[in-house]
Coordinates of C-alpha atoms in Angstrom, one line a residue:
X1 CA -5.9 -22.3 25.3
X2 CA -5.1 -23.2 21.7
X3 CA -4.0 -20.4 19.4
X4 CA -7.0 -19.9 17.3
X5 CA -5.1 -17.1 15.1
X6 CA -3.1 -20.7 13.9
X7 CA -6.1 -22.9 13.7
X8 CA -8.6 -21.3 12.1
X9 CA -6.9 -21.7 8.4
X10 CA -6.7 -25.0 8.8
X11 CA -9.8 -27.0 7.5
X12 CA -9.3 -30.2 7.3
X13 CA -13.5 -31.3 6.7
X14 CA -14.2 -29.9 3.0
X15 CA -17.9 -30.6 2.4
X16 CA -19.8 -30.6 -0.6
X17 CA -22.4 -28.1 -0.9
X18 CA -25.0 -30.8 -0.1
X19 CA -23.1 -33.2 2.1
X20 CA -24.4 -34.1 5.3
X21 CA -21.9 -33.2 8.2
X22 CA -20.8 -35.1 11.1
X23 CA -22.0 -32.2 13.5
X24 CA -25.7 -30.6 13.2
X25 CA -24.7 -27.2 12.7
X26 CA -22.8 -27.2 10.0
X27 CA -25.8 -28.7 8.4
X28 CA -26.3 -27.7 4.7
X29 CA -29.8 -26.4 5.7
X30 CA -28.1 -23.7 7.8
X31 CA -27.4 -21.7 4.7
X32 CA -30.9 -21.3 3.8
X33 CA -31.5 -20.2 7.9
X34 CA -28.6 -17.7 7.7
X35 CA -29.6 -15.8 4.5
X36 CA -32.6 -15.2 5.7
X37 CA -31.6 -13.9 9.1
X38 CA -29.6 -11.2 6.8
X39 CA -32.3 -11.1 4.5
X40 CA -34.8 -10.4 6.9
X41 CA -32.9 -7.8 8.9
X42 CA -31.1 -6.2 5.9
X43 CA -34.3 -4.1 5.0
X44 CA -34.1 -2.4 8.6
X45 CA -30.5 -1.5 8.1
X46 CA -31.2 -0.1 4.4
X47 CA -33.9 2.0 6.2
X48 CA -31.5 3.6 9.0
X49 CA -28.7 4.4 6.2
X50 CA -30.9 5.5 3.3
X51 CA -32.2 8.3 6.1
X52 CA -28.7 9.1 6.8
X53 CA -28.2 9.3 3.1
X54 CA -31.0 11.7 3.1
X55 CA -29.6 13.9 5.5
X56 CA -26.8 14.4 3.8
X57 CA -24.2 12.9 6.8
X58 CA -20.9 11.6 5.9
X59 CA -20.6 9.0 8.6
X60 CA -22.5 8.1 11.9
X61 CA -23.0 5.3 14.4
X62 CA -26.2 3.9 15.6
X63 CA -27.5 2.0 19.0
X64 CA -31.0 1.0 19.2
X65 CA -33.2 -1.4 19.7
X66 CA -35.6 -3.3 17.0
X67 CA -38.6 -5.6 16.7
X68 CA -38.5 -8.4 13.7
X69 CA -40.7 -11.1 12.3
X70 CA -37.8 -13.2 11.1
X71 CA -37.8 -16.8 10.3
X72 CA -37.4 -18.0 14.0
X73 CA -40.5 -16.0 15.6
X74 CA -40.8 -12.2 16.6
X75 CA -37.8 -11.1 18.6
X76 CA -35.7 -7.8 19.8
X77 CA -32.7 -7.3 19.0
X78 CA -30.3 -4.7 20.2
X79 CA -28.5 -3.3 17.2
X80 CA -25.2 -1.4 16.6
X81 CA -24.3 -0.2 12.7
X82 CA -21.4 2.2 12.0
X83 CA -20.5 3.2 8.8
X84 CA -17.7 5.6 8.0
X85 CA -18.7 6.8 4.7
X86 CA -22.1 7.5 3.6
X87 CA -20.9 8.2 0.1
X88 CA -18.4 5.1 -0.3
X89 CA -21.3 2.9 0.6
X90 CA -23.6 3.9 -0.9
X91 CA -22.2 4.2 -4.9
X92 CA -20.3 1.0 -4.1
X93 CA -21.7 -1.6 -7.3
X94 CA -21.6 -4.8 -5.2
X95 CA -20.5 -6.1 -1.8
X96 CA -18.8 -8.5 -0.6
X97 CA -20.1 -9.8 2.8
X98 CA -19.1 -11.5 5.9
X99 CA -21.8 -12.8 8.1
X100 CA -20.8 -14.4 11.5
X101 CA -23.6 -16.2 13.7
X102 CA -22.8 -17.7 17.1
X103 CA -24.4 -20.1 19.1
X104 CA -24.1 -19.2 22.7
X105 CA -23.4 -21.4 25.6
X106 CA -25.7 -22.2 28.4
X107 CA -23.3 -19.9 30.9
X108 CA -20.6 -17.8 30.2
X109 CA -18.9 -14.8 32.2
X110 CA -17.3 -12.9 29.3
X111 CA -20.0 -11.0 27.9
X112 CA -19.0 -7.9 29.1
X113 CA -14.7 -8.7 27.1
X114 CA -17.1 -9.2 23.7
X115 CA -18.7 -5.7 24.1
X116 CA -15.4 -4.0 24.8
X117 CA -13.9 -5.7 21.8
X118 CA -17.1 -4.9 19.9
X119 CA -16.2 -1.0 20.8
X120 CA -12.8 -1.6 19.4
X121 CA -13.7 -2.9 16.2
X122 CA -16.5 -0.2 15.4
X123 CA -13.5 2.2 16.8
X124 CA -10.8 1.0 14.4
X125 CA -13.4 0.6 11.1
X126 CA -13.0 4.4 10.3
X127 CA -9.2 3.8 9.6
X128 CA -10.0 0.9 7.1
X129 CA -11.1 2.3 3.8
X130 CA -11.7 -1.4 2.2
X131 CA -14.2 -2.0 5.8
X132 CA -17.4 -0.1 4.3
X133 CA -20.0 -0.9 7.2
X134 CA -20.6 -3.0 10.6
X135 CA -24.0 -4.3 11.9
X136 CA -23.9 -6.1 15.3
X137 CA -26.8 -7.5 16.5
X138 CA -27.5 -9.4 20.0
X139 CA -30.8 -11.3 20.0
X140 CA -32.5 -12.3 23.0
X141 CA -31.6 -15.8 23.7
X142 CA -27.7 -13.6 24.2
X143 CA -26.4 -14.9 20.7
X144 CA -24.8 -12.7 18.4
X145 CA -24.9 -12.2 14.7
X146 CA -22.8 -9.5 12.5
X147 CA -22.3 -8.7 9.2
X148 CA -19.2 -6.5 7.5
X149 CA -19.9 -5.0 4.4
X150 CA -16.9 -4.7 2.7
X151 CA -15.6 -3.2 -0.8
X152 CA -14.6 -6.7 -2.1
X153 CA -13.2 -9.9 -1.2
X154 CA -9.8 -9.2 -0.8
X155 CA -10.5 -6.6 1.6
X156 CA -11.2 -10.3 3.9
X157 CA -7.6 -10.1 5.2
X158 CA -8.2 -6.4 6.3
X159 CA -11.0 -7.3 8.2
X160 CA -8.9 -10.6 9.5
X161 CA -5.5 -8.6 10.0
X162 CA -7.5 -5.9 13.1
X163 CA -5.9 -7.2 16.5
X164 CA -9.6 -6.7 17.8
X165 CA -10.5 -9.6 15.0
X166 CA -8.1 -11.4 16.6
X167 CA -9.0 -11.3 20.3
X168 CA -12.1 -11.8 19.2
X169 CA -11.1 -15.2 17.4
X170 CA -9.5 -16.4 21.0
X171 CA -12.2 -15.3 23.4
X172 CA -15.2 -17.2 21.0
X173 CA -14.6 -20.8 22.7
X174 CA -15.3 -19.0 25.9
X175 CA -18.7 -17.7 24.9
X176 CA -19.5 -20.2 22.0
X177 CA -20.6 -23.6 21.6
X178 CA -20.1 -23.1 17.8
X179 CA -19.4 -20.5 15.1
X180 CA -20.4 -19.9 11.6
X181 CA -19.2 -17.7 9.4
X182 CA -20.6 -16.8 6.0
X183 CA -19.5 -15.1 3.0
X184 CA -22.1 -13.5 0.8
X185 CA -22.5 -11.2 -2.1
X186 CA -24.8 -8.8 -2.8
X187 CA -24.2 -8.2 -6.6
X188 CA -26.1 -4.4 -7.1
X189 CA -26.3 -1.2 -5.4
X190 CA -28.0 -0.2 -2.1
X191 CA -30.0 2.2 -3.8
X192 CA -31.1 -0.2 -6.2
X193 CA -32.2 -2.3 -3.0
X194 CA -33.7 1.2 -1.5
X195 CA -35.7 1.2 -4.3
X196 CA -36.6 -2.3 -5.1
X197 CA -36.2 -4.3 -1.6
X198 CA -37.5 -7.5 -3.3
X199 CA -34.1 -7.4 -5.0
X200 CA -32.5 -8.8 -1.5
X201 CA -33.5 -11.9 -2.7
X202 CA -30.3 -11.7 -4.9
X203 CA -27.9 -11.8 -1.2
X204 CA -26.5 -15.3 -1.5
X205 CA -24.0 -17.1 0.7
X206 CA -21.0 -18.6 -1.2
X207 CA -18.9 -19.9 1.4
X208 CA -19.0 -21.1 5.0
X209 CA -16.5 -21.8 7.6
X210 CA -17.7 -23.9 10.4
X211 CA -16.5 -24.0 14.4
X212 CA -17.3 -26.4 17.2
X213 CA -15.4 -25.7 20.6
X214 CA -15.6 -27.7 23.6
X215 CA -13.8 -26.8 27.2
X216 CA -12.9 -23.7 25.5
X217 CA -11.2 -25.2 23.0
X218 CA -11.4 -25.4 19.4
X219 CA -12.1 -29.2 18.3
X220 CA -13.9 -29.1 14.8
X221 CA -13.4 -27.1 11.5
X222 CA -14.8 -26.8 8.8
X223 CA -15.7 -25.7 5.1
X224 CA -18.4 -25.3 2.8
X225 CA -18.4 -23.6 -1.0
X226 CA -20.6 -22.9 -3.1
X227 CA -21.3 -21.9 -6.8
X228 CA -22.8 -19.0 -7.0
X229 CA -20.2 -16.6 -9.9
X230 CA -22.5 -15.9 -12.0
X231 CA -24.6 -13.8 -9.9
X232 CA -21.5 -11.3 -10.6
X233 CA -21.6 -12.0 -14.3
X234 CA -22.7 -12.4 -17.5
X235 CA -20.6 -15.0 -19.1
X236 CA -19.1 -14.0 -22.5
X237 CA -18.9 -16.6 -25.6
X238 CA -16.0 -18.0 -27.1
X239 CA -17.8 -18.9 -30.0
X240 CA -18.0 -15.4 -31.8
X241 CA -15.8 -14.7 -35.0
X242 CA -13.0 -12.5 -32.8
X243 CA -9.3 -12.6 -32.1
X244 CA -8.1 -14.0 -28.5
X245 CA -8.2 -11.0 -26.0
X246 CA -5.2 -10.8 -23.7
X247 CA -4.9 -8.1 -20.9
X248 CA -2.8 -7.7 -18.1
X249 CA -3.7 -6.4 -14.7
X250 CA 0.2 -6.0 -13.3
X251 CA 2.3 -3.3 -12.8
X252 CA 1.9 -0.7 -15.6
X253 CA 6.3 -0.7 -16.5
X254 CA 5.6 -4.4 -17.8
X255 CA 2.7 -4.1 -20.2
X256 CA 5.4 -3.2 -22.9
X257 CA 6.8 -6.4 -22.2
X258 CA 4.0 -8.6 -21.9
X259 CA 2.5 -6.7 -25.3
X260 CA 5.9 -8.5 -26.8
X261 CA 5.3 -11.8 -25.6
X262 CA 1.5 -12.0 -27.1
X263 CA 2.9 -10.9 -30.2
X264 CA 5.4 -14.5 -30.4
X265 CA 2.3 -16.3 -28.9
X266 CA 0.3 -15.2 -32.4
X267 CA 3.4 -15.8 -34.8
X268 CA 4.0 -19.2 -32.6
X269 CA 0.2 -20.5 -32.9
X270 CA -0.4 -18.8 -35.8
X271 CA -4.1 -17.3 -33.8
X272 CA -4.8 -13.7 -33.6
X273 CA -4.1 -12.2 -31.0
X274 CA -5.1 -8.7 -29.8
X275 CA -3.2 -7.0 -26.6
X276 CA -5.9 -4.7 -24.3
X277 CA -4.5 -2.1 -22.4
X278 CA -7.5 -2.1 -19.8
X279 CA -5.5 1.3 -18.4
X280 CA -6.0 3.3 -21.4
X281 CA -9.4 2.0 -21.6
X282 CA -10.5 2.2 -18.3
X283 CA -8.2 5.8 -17.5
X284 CA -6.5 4.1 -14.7
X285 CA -3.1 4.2 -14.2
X286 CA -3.1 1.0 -12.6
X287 CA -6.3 -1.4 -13.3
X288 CA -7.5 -3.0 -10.0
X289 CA -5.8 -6.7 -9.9
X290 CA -9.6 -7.9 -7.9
X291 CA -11.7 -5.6 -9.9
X292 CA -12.7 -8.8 -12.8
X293 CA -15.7 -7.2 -14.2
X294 CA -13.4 -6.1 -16.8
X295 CA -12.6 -9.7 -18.0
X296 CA -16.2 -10.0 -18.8
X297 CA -17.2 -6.8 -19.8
X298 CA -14.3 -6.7 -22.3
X299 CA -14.2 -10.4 -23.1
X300 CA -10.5 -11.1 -22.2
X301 CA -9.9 -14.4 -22.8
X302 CA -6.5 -14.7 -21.0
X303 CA -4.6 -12.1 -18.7
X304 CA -1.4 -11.5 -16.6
X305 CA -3.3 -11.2 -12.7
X306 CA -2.2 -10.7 -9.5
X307 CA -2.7 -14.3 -7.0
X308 CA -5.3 -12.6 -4.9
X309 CA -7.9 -12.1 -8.2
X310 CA -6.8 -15.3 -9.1
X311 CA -8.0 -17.2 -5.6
X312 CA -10.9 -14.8 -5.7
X313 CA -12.4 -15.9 -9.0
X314 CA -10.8 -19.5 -9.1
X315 CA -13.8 -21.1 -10.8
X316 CA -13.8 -19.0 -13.7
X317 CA -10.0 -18.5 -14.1
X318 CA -7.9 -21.1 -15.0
X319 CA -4.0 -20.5 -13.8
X320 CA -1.7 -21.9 -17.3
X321 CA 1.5 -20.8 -16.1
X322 CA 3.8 -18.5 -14.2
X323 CA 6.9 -16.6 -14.7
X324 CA 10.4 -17.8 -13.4
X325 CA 12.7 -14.4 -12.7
X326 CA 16.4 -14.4 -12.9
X327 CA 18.2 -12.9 -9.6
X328 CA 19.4 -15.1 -7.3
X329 CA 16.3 -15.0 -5.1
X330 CA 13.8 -16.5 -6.8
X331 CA 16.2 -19.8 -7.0
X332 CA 14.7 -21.4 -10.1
X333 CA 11.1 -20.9 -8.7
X334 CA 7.6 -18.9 -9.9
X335 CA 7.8 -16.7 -6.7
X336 CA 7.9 -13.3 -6.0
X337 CA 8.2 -11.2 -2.8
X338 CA 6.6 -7.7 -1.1
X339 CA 9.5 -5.9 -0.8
X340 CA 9.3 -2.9 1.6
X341 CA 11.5 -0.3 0.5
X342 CA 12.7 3.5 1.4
X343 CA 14.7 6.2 -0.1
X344 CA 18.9 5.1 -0.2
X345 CA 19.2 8.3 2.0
X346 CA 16.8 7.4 4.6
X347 CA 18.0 6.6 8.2
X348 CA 15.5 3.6 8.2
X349 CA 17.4 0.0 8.0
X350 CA 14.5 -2.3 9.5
X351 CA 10.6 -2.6 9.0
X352 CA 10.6 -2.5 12.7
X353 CA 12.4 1.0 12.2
X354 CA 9.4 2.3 10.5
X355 CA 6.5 1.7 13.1
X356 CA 4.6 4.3 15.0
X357 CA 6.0 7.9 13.0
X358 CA 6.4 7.1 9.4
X359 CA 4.1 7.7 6.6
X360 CA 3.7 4.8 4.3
X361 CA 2.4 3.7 0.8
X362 CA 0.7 1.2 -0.7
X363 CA -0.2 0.6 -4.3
X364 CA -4.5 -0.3 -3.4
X365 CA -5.7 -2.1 -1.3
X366 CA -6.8 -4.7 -3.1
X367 CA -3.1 -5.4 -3.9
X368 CA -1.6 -8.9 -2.6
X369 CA 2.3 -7.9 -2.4
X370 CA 0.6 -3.7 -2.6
X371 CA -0.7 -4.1 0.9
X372 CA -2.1 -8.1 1.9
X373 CA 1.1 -9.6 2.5
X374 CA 2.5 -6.6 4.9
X375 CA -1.1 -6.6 6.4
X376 CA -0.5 -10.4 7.2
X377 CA 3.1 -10.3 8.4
X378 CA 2.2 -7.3 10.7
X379 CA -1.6 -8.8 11.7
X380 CA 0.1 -9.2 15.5
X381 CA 0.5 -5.1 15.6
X382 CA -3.1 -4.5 14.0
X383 CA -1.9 -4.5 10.5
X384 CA -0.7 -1.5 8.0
X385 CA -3.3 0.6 9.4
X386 CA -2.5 0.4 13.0
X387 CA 1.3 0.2 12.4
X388 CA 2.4 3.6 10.8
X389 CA 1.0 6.8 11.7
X390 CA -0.4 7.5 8.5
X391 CA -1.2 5.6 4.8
X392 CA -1.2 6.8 1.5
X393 CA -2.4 4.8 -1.8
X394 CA -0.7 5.6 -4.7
X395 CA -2.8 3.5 -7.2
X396 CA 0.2 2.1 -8.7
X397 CA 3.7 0.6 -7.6
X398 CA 5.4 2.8 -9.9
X399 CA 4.1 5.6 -8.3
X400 CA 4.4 4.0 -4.9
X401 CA 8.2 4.3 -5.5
X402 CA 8.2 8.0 -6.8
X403 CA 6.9 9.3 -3.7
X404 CA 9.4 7.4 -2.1
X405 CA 12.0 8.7 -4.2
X406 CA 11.0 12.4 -3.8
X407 CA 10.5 12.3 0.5
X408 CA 6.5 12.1 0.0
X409 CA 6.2 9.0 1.7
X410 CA 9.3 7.2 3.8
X411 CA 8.4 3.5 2.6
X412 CA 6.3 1.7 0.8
X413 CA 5.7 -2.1 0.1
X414 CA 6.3 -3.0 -3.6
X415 CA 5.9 -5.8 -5.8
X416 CA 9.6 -7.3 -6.2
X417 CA 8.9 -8.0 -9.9
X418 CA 7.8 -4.6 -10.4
X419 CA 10.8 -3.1 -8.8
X420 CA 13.0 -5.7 -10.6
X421 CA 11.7 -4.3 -13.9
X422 CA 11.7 -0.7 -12.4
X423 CA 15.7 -1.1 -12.2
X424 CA 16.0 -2.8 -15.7
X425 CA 14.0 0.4 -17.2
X426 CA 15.9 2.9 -15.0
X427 CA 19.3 1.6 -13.9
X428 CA 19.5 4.8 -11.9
X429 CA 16.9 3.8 -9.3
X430 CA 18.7 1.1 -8.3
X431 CA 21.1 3.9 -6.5
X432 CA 17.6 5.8 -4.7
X433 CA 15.5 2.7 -3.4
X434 CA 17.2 0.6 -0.6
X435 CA 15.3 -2.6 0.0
X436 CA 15.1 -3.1 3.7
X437 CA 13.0 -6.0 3.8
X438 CA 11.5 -8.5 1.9
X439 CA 8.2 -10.7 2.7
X440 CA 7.7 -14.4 1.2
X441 CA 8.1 -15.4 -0.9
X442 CA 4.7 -16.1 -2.5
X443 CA 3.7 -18.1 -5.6
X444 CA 3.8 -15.8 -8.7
X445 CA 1.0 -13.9 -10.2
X446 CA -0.1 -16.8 -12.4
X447 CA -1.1 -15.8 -16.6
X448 CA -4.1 -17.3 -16.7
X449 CA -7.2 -17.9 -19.2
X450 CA -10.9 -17.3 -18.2
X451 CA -13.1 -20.7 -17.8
X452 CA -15.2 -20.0 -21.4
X453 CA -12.0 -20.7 -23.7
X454 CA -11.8 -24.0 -25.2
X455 CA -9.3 -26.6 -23.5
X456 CA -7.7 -27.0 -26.8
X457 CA -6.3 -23.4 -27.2
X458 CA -5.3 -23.6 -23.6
X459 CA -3.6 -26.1 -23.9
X460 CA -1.7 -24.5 -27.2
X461 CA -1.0 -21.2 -25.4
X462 CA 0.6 -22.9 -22.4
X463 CA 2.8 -24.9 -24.8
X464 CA 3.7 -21.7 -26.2
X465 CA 4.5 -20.1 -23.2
X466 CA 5.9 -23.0 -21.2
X467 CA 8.3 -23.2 -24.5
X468 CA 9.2 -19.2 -25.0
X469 CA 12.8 -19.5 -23.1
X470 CA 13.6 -21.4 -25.9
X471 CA 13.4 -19.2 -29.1
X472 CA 13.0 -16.0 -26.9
X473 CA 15.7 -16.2 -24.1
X474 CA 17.0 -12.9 -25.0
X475 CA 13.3 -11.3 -24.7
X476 CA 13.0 -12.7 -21.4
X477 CA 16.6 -11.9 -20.2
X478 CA 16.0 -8.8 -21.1
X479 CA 13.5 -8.0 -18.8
X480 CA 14.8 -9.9 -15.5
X481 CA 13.0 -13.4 -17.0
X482 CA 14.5 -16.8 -17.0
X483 CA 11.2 -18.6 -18.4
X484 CA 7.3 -19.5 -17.4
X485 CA 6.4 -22.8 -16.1
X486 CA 3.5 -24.3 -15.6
X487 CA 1.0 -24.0 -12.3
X488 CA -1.8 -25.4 -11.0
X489 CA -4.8 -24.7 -8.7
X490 CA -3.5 -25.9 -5.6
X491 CA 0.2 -23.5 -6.3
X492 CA -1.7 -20.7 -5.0
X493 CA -2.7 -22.6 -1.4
X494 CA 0.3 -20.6 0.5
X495 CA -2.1 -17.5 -0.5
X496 CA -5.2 -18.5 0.2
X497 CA -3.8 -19.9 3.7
X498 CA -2.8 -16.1 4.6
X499 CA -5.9 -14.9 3.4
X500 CA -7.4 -17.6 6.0
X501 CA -9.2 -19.4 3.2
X502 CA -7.3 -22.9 3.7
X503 CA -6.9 -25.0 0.9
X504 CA -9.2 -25.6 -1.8
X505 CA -10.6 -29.4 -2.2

């Protein structure tokens, strides 16, 4: 049987919102039938969990069996919904959905492997923070539908990286004539849809990936976006008397640096420019790379981001250019790696030294090199979560390498331009933290400016920066830079392959 954990990035069909596809289920009108599946069965759900709310329980899981008027006739469906924390849930602003319906074959003898994988995924959900909530849902004619409430889009590889996912993904051609599955957003609170269920009007699809298999085989992929941002936002305007706003969302150890470099940007455009510190203003030590709400709430027209907030909000960000570091490794290129490191006294020499008995950090998880990347590159052991006994978030990669540093945690996956700046700042760490491997590499964290500002002063601040090895070399030098180049949308395809987004049209 084909490896479906290899396919399923690949889609080779891109179709316009609109456009007609070659096979009948991946119909545009099918996104119009799926949100109002969820639609229609959401309220029932926000029932169960606003009692538990009311109860006062911190987690539970439900069986039971339910009656609906939905769009294809009255039907029961036998339900399952797990959720491992009431509280998480339910103060979470918006969620990010995935929504998988499956059309089942006329015979299949493998009902009884999807249940038992079903019971390992609603097993394995309490040990995945960024995994808020589960719904599974047979209906009568024995199809399935799900939904995964999860705390944003990035958390799509967590959900991807389980090894129960990926069973999942090879057993469907047995069971399924064809697949689709939908990503949605819900942009308010469940409360708020407690208290107002009209407001589920607001769940919209934004994206759908599209399987056909035949002789258990997977012969047909593919993928469908659409525009639906601003559902998120309120889009700021550029056309207000104001200085350009620049932020960065990076390691907290380079802000000093990157404060420097929008400082020649104003005496080289002669435009003023004001530096944000969205930590001090947001008391974080570390602001969330995928939390953009700050971009628009604070009106930052451009901003130092990690890839993954990047590929998450590519419509409204526009990637200008990315930084080139000077080691050896990088050879010449705008790439960076997740370096997995442990203290220079630690017995550990190998990644695969660490499975199984060792306590490890991450930055957050909605961190590319922070957690993503290892989650990937260990998805065939059940990712991060499954591979060391036990996982602690640090909320920032500087902190991330203290507890290494002082026995808290034995390893921890770090951003490699962090820990290149780290060294630079404190030439003594060099002689604690061993790097014992290194995974990539992977296309910088691009600088890039939000979709409002006018292409003109784009294209000035990318000349500026493109140009800032020139008069600045020593700034640059100084902190383990060689120069920034320019980058484009499609740069940042190796990361949306991993995130299994494929590329974008």
């Amino acid at each position: 049987m084909t490896d479906l954990r290899e396919a399923i990035p690949l889609f080779p069909n891109i179709l316009a919102p609109k456009e007609e596809a070659v096979h009948s289920f991946a119909s545009y009108h099918w996104k119009e039938h799926d949100e109002n599946i969820l639609r229609t069965h959401f309220p029932r759900v926000l029932s169960v969990l606003h009692t538990i709310h009311l109860q006062g329980k911190s987690s539970f899981f439900l069986k039971f069996q339910d009656v609906h008027n939905g769009v294809d006739g009255e039907e029961r469906v036998n339900m399952r919904f797990i959720v491992s924390s009431v509280q998480r849930i339910m103060s979470q602003p918006k969620f990010f959905l995935i929504g998988f319906f499956g059309s089942k074959l006329p015979s299949s003898a493998v009902i009884d492997q999807i249940w038992k994988l079903d019971d390992k995924l609603v097993s394995i959900i309490p040990r995945v923070p960024a995994i808020l909530g589960y719904v599974t849902m047979k209906r009568e004619d024995g199809s399935f539908f799900n939904y995964v409430f999860l705390e944003n889009e990035a958390a799509v590889g967590h959900w991807a990286g389980l090894r129960a996912h990926a069973s999942a993904i090879q057993i469907s051609p047995l069971y399924y004539a064809n697949v689709r599955i939908n990503h949605a957003v819900i942009p308010t609170t469940l409360l708020s849809l407690i208290d107002n269920p009209s407001k589920i009007q607001c769940l919209q699809i934004i994206r759908t990936k599209y399987f056909k298999y035949e002789a258990g085989q997977l012969v047909w992929t593919g993928l469908r976006r659409y525009a639906v941002d601003e559902l998120f936002y309120s889009i700021p305007r550029f056309d207000e008397p104001r200085p350009l706003l620049f932020a960065s969302f990076l390691g907290c150890n380079g802000f000093d640096f990157y404060s420097k470099i929008t400082q020649v940007l104003a005496k080289e455009t002669g435009m003023p420019i004001k530096m944000i510190d969205i930590a001090e203003m947001t008391k974080d030590i570390s602001p969330r790379p995928h939390d953009l709400a700050s971009i628009y709430q604070h009106k930052i027209d451009f901003a130092f981001t990690c890839g993954i907030s990047y590929i998450s909000s590519s419509r409204n960000l526009i990637p200008l250019v990315a930084p080139v570091r000077l080691e050896a490794r990088y050879d010449g290129k705008p790439t960076y790696f997740a370096d997995i490191v442990v203290s220079s006294t630690s017995p550990y020499t190998s990644l695969s030294d660490l499975k199984g008995t060792t306590t490890f950090a991450i930055n957050e998880r909605g961190s590319l090199s922070g957690y993503l990347i290892p989650n990937y590159h260990l998805r065939d052991h059940g990712g991060v979560d499954l591979y060391f006994e036990r996982i602690v978030e640090s909320r920032a990669h500087v902190k991330s390498l203290e507890m290494v540093e002082d026995g808290r945690v034995d390893a921890a996956a770090i951003d490699s331009v962090v820990l290149g700046m780290d060294r630079q700042i404190r030439p003594e760490s060099e002689n604690r933290i061993r790097v014992i491997a290194s995974l990539g590499p992977y296309t910088m964290p691009p600088f890039v400016a939000s979709a409002w500002v006018p292409s003109a002063v784009r294209k000035m601040i990318r000349r500026a920066m493109v140009n800032l090895h020139v008069a600045e070399s020593d700034l640059l030098a100084e902190n383990g830079f060689a120069k920034f180049v320019q980058v484009e949308d499609s740069n940042y395809d190796d990361i949306r392959r991993m995130m299994g987004q494929g590329a974008r049209a």
